[in-house]
Amino acid sequence: MNFALWIYRRLAQAFPHEFKLVYGPEVMQLGEDVVEEIAKRHGAGGLIRLIADIAMRVPLEYLSEMRGDMRYAWRALIKSPGFALVGIISMGLGIGLTTNVYSSKWAVLFRDLPAAANAKKLVMLQQSADGDLAAVSYYYIEQFREQKSLFTGVAAFETGVPFNVTFQGALNSKPQRVFGQLVSPDYFSVLGVQPQVGRVLSPELDKPGDAPVVVISERFWRNRLNSSPDAIGQTLRLNGQIATIVGIAPKDFNGALSINPSELFVPITVPAALAPELANDVLHQRSAKEFLAMMCLAPGITIDSAEAGLDSVTRRLDEEGSSSSARLDKGRHVTLLPAGTSIPIPRKVKPALTGFLVALMGLVITLACMNLANMLIARGANRRKELAIRLAVGASRFRLVRQMMSEGTLLSLLGGIAGFALAYGLGVLNSHFTPPMIVPQESDFYLDWHAGVFAFGLAIVCGVGFSLAPALQATRTDLTPALKEGSALQLPGYRRFGLRNLLMVAQVAASLMLLLLTGFLVMGISKQSNIQTKFDANAMVLFSLDPVRDGSTPEKAQALFEKLPGRLQTTGPVRSIALAAHPPFTSEVERTQLSAEDSPGSSQVLRPVLEETVGAGYFATLSEPVLAGREFAEPDQRRQADGSQTLPAILNESAARGFFGNGNALGKRVRDDKQSYEVVGLVRDLKDVLGFSQPIIYLPLTPRNFARPPAGGITILVRSDAGKDALSAIRNEIALIDPDLNILNMQTLDVYLDRSQSAMRFSVQTYGGMGVFGLVLAAIGLAGITAYSVAQRRKEIAIRTALGASRARVLGLVLREGAALVAAGTVLGFLGAIGLAKIVSALANMFVDALKVGTNDPRLLVGAPLLLAAVAMLACYVPARRSVQIDPLKALREE
Amino acid sequence: MTEIDPKGFIPLKTQWFHILLSLAGGEQHGYGIMQEVLNRTTGKVRLWPATLYGSIKRLIEAELIEESDDRPAPELDDARRRYYRLTALGRGVLDAECERLQELVRTIRVKQGMVTE
């Protein structure tokens, strides 16, 4: 009983101050009065009830006080709408942008593949430091599978595989082009993916020679089969061949490497007629490096030990395969990278990427919070008299601190709501800006719920944290002068290194860092991606054909492409026509490793170059002069790329320089592991749509390409003076040649370039917006601080004016303080931004080009600090002008 | 000032109802309210101390009761205790609540009558 009473007393002490003041003694008294009676009547249960009752009441009382605080805070905010609005907008912008970056970049990059139970244990082979994936032959994958101590499973797959799909009962309609993956039957078990309905593929059930089956994605089922309940067992025609749907993949599962979403999963056991990718018996060709290997690490195996183990296996296999023994180098053969995300990120790049995003989000949110803090400090100072009165009439310091904290909390909560709304809006906007890739991107709107929690958490932490310091400072007031002098007294905050000044310097520094970093990116990106064609981009029509997947044989396809230019010449004022495996300036080409062949003095090293396959007259059609040698001609298109003969190749300048230094490249040879090439021509470097110019080797289109066109089909470039009007003429002509041919992606070059760059432009706008945001916040903060400082020094200024100080002197006095803060912040921010850019570009190749351009741009390096300083000084000047308007008589009489 | 409508408080929380009811007979201090409720309900309803004062605080805020300045005769007075009494609004609310309960009871009676008939 005594123990219960002891606890009761302790709890009664814990009531909020206000409650204790009024009811504390009585609650205590009543407890003491009744405890005996309760023990007698109800026993131990009664005592427990007594304790539970008070234990529950204490937090309830705090909540109710908080509600009161909030109500008061609400009224206070409504009374100063300017302050509230600026606070809410700056918090909203900060939280909204952070949430947006988190959902659109962070979550997409680092989120595990949905529905894949083994996501954390998946690894893939990496080809180069840039994170290109290495393809291997199926034979290698079979050997990898034997390494049971390293991997629990190894699946082979090909991604971005187009299928022309005809639906049951819709034979007359045109087939739809759908992208999927060719997968080994163990693919789903390696990923750890369970079917939503039906079954997934498995080695036991799917054997070569069986009737073709297919697993469809949820998106395919929803959008193309209208969520039909009897989808399982239905048949589809894939590239003209019948396949039965056996299962639906789980929701949100779009295959491995889901950055290119897959809708169909076709086993590699199907006949080559269904998938031209499987022609020429690629499954048994040791040299056919067509497959990606998805490996699931065995328990207890780290990525490093798997890498070492796999390296020795690969080395042995490479040595056995005699064909490429000459090219073997001594270094590592195998690099693994984690593959359980939508886009595999090399381990070396990940820290830079995370660092960059954290820095970006951190800077934005820090800026917003510092702004809030600054405003709260200034406000606290202006309310000094109010606080002093409340302290004088008996409010506890804790009470006042809590009051101001709840104002901060309310402000940032409202900011959090505004921010979430902003993030939502940006997310919707984002989803409209999916880049036009060959494989259609998922444009579903996506807002990570983590981001929402993150935003609100952040909002509250900021609100409480940053109002605590100003609140404590504001209540550390000596009451007498505060009451006597009102708000015009010398403050503890007016010190050289006061909290306020430090915050201000930090804010200027952070906003300059943000401005410069985003500026580097914006400048870099926009400078690079500006493609200048030598002719009117409207006068070129691009379209693609894929006759093999429309049911044609490889021979017929070859014949079609041979006669096509002649037929299209008749469609109007056509200047020239060329074929290519990809649209011009595309960024979606493959990278390959080549070495210079037996030329003394030049390097034998494997060099990564981009491989573009183009037809006869390609450069003439683009009005690009061949700098030396010749470009491809008709006969080149008939050569067989089977390794038996040397093929002609054209290098761009940087590739030629890489292989042969400054010497003449014409007539020299380069080779990959299958094929040797003779350099017959040299062209200048052309930038791709993303603005990168890289070493490129141009190879001729060969019958192999016609038999197995790339994912986007074979692209036909038609330069016609008719411009857009050529579109329908070409369409009619194609229909005349073969009514079954599907015309893909028909558009003018102008439209193509515009669409390809829209995503880029959008990110430029986003980054630019962030930079401007930082600038605006810094200006708001500075203006607030200066206004506050002027208010504080009202009396001092009045005395100076009365003693004859000129207006300019008074203005200078006020501005000098602001200028010192701005200067200090600018220097720090400048150094910080340069340092951060260096770190980021040292770690990640992907930023190097953009950042290099930006960091070398004097306009940016000089302009950004000047712009910030100018805006900052303007923000100081506007409130500082008020100082000269102070009427000395009035100000001095106020006491 | 606008009149507050007693109906706005209906139905009353159980503790509020009991507190108002025990103040209907005159002013009372916290301990007294507790004892009165306990006796009136033959021990079935106990207002636990913290809940009692929490409710009193809210009743005062809602202006249903107020602190009384009248103290009983010095020999009966406990200086540590505060006395509370109903306000006009509080009385109105109590009446409205009683009416509601009576209505309820009438409804039940009629219903039971129908069942037995």
CSV table of N, CA and C in Angstrom, one decimal, chain A residues 6 19 46 130 164 203 337 439 488 519 563 591 759 820 823:
chain,number,residue,atom,x,y,z
A,6,TRP,N,3.5,5.7,-2.9
A,6,TRP,CA,4.7,6.3,-3.3
A,6,TRP,C,4.7,6.6,-4.9
A,19,PHE,N,-1.5,22.3,-14.5
A,19,PHE,CA,-2.4,21.4,-13.9
A,19,PHE,C,-2.0,21.3,-12.4
A,46,GLY,N,-7.6,-2.9,-6.8
A,46,GLY,CA,-8.0,-1.5,-6.6
A,46,GLY,C,-6.8,-0.6,-6.6
A,130,ASP,N,32.0,1.6,-65.8
A,130,ASP,CA,30.8,2.4,-65.9
A,130,ASP,C,29.6,1.6,-65.6
A,164,ASN,N,6.2,-9.6,-81.3
A,164,ASN,CA,5.0,-9.1,-81.9
A,164,ASN,C,3.8,-10.0,-81.5
A,203,PRO,N,12.7,-25.6,-64.3
A,203,PRO,CA,13.5,-26.6,-65.1
A,203,PRO,C,12.8,-27.9,-65.2
A,337,LEU,N,28.6,-7.2,-59.7
A,337,LEU,CA,27.9,-6.0,-59.1
A,337,LEU,C,26.5,-6.4,-58.6
A,439,VAL,N,12.4,0.4,-75.2
A,439,VAL,CA,11.4,-0.3,-74.4
A,439,VAL,C,10.6,0.7,-73.6
A,488,ALA,N,13.6,47.3,-27.8
A,488,ALA,CA,14.8,47.9,-28.4
A,488,ALA,C,16.0,47.9,-27.5
A,519,GLY,N,24.1,24.4,-60.5
A,519,GLY,CA,24.6,25.2,-61.7
A,519,GLY,C,25.5,24.4,-62.5
A,563,LYS,N,15.8,-3.7,-101.5
A,563,LYS,CA,15.0,-2.9,-102.5
A,563,LYS,C,14.3,-1.7,-101.9
A,591,ARG,N,28.0,-1.2,-75.9
A,591,ARG,CA,29.5,-0.9,-75.7
A,591,ARG,C,30.2,-2.2,-76.0
A,759,ALA,N,13.4,14.4,-71.1
A,759,ALA,CA,13.7,14.0,-69.8
A,759,ALA,C,14.9,14.8,-69.3
A,820,ALA,N,29.5,41.5,-44.2
A,820,ALA,CA,30.5,40.6,-43.6
A,820,ALA,C,30.0,39.2,-43.6
A,823,ALA,N,29.9,37.8,-47.1
A,823,ALA,CA,31.2,37.5,-47.6
A,823,ALA,C,31.7,36.2,-47.0
